[in-house]
C-alpha positions as CSV (number, residue, x, y, z in Angstrom):
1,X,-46.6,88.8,0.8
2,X,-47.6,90.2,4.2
3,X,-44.9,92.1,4.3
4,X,-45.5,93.9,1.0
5,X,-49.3,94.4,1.9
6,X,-48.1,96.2,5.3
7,X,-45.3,98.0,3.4
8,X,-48.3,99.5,1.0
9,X,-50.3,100.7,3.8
10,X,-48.0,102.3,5.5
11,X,-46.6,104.2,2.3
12,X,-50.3,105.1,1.6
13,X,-51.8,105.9,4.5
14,X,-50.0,109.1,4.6
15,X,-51.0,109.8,1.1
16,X,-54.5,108.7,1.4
17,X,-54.8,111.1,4.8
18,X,-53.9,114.4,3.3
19,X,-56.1,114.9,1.0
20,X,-58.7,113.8,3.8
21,X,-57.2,116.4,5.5
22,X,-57.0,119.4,3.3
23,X,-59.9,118.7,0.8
24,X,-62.5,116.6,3.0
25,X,-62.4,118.3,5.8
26,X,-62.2,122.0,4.3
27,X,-64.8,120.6,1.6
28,X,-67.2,119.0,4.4
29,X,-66.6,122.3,7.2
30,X,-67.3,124.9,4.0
31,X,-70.5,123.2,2.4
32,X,-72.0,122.3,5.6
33,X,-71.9,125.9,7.4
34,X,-73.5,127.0,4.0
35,X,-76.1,124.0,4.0
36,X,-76.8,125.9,7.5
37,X,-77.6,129.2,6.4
38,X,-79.5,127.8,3.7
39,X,-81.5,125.8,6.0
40,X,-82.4,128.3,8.5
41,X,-83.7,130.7,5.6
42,X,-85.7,128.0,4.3
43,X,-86.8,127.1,7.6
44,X,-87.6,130.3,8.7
45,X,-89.7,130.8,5.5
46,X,-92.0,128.0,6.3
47,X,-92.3,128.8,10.1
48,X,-93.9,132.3,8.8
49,X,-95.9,131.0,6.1
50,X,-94.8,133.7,3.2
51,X,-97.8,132.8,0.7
52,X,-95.4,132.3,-2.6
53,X,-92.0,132.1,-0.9
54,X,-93.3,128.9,1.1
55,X,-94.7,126.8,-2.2
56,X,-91.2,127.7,-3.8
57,X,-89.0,126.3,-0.8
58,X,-91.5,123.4,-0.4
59,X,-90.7,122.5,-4.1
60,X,-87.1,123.3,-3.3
61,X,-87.3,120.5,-0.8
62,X,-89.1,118.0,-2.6
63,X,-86.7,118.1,-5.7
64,X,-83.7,117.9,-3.9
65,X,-84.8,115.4,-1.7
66,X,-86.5,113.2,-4.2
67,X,-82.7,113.0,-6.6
68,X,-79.9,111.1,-5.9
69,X,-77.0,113.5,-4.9
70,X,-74.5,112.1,-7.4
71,X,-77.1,113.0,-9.7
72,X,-76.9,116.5,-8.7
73,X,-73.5,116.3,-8.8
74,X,-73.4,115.5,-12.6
75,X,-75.9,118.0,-13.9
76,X,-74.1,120.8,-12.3
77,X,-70.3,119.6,-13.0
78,X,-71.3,118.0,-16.6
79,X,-74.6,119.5,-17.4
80,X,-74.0,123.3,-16.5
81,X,-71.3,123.4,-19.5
82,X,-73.6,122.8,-22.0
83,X,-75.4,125.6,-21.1
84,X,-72.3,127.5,-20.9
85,X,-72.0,127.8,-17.2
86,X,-68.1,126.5,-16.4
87,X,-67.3,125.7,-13.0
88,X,-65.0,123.7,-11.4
89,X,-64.7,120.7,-9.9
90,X,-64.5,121.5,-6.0
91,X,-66.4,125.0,-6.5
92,X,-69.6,122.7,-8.1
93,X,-68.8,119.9,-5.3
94,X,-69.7,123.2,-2.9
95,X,-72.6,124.3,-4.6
96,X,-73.9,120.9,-4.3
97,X,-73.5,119.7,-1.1
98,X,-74.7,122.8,0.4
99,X,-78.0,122.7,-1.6
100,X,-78.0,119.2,-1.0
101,X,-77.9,119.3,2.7
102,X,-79.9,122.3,2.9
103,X,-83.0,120.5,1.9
104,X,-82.4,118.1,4.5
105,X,-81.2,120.2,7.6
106,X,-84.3,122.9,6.5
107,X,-87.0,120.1,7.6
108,X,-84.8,119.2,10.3
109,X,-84.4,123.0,11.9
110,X,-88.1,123.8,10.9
111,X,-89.3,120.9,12.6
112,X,-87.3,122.4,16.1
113,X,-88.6,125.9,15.6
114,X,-92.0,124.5,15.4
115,X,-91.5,122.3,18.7
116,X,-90.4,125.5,20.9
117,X,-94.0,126.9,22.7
118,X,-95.7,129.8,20.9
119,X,-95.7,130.7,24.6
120,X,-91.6,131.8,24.2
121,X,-92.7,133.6,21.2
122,X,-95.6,135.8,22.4
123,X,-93.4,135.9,25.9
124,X,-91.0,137.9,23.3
125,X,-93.6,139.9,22.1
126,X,-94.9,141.4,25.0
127,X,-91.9,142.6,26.6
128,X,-91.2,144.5,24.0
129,X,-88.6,143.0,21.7
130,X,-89.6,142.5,18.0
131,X,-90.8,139.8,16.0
132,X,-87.3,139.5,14.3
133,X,-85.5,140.0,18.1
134,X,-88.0,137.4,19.6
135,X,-87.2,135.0,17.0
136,X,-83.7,134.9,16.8
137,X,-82.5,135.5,20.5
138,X,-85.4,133.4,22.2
139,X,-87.2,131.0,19.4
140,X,-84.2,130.1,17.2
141,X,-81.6,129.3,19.8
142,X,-84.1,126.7,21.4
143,X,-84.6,125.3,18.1
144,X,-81.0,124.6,17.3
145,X,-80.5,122.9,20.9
146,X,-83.4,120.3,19.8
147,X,-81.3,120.1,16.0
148,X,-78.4,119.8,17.4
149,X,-78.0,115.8,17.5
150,X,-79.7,115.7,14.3
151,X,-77.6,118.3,12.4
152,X,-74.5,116.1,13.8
153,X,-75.6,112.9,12.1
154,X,-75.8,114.9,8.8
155,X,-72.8,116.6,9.2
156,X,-71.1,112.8,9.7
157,X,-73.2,112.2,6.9
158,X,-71.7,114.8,4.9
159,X,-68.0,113.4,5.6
160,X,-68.9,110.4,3.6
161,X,-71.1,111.2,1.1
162,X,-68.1,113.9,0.0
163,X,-66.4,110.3,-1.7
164,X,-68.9,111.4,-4.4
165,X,-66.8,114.1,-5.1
166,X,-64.7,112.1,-6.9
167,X,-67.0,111.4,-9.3
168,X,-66.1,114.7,-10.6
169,X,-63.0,114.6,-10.6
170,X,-62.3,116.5,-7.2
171,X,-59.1,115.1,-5.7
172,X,-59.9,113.9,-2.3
173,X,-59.7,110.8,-0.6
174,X,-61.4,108.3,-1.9
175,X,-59.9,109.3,-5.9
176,X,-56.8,109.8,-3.9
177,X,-57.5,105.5,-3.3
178,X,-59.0,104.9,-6.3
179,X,-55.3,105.9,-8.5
180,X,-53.3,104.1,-6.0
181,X,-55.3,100.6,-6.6
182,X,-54.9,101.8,-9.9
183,X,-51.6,101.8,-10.1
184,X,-50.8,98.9,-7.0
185,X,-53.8,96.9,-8.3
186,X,-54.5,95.9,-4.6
187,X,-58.7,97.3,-4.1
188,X,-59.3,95.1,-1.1
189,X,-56.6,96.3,1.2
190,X,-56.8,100.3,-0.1
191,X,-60.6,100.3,-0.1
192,X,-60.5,99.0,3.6
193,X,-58.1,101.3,4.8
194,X,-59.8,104.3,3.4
195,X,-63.1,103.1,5.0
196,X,-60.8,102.6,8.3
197,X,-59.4,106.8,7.6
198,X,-63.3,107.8,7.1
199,X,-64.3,105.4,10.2
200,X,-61.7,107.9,12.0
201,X,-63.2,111.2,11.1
202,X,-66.7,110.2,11.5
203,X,-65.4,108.7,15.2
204,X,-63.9,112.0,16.3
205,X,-67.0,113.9,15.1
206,X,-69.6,111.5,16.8
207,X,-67.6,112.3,20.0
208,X,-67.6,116.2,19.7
209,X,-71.2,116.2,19.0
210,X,-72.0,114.3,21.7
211,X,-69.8,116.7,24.0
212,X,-71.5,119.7,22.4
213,X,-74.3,118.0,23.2
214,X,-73.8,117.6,26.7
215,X,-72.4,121.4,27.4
216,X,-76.1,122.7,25.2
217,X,-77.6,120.3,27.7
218,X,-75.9,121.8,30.7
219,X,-76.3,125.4,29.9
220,X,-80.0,124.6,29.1
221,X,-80.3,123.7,32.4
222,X,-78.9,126.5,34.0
């Protein structure tokens, strides 16, 4: 018997870590650096106060904050159809996850911008450089030093709330797991070894955050 149950995880490890590979990773990398963009906007938004702009991304916030993602998930994969709006599975698991984590990484980056000094901001100002040049070559890069630990706990984040996706039929690791238990009929050892492949990924991002962390530190100094 132990010899079957270490024959199965050897034959499925290899099937269970591709998919990790070439649809978590790509879907983690792609809805993240979007979640970014979206944050900053928001972010920046807030930091200037736009009268009717601000009220929309506060709402923005408190919506997608206050619903569970696989929620989300479901009204844009099963919902959207009904309202004739087809898309598919890892194209919706995009959309999101980057609207998703843009909600959360836009209170995360505003709160930064807000800690930098008005000091660096009117130091900007006076030397000639323009609002929009004082704020992203002086204000913005100090912010995203002070994000930067914070953005890599919800990128890890991201990695594993992506086993949602499977919820919608995107073929990634964890429904990659869920067939082979279906078709083994062995959950306890799959399900651990999937959490082990996960546990892997979110290891080797927790260590290049913290050495990205370091080098901001270093240069910071300098």
């Amino acid at each position: 018997m132990t010899e079957e149950i270490l024959q199965l995880v050897c034959d499925s490890f290899w099937k269970i870590l591709l998919p990790g590979l070439t649809v978590t990773i790509p879907l983690t990398i792609v809805s993240f650096s979007i979640a970014l963009v979206i944050a900053t906007a928001v972010a920046l938004v807030q930091y200037r106060g736009v009268p009717v702009l601000r009220h929309v991304m506060r709402f923005y916030i408190w919506v997608i904050r206050g619903t569970p993602l696989l929620v989300q998930l479901f009204v844009v994969f099963y919902g959207l159809p009904h309202a004739g709006v087809l898309i598919d599975p890892w194209t919706a698991a995009v959309i999101v996850f980057s609207i998703n984590e843009g909600a959360y990484c836009a209170e995360i980056i505003r709160a930064a911008i807000e800690s930098v000094p008005t000091g660096q901001m009117e130091a900007g100002l006076t030397s000639g450089l323009s609002w929009t040049q004082t704020f992203f070559r002086i204000v913005l890069p100090q912010a995203m030093r002070t994000a930067f630990p914070s953005l890599g706990n919800s990128l890890i984040s991201m990695v594993k709330n992506t086993s949602l996706a499977a919820n919608i039929t995107v073929t990634e690791m964890f429904m990659t797991t869920q067939r082979i238990v279906a078709r083994t009929y062995e959950p306890l050892v799959l399900y651990i070894e999937v959490a082990l492949i996960y546990l892997i990924f979110c290891t080797v991002l927790s260590r290049l955050e913290r050495e990205g962390e370091k080098r901001l530190n270093y240069y910071g100094r300098r």
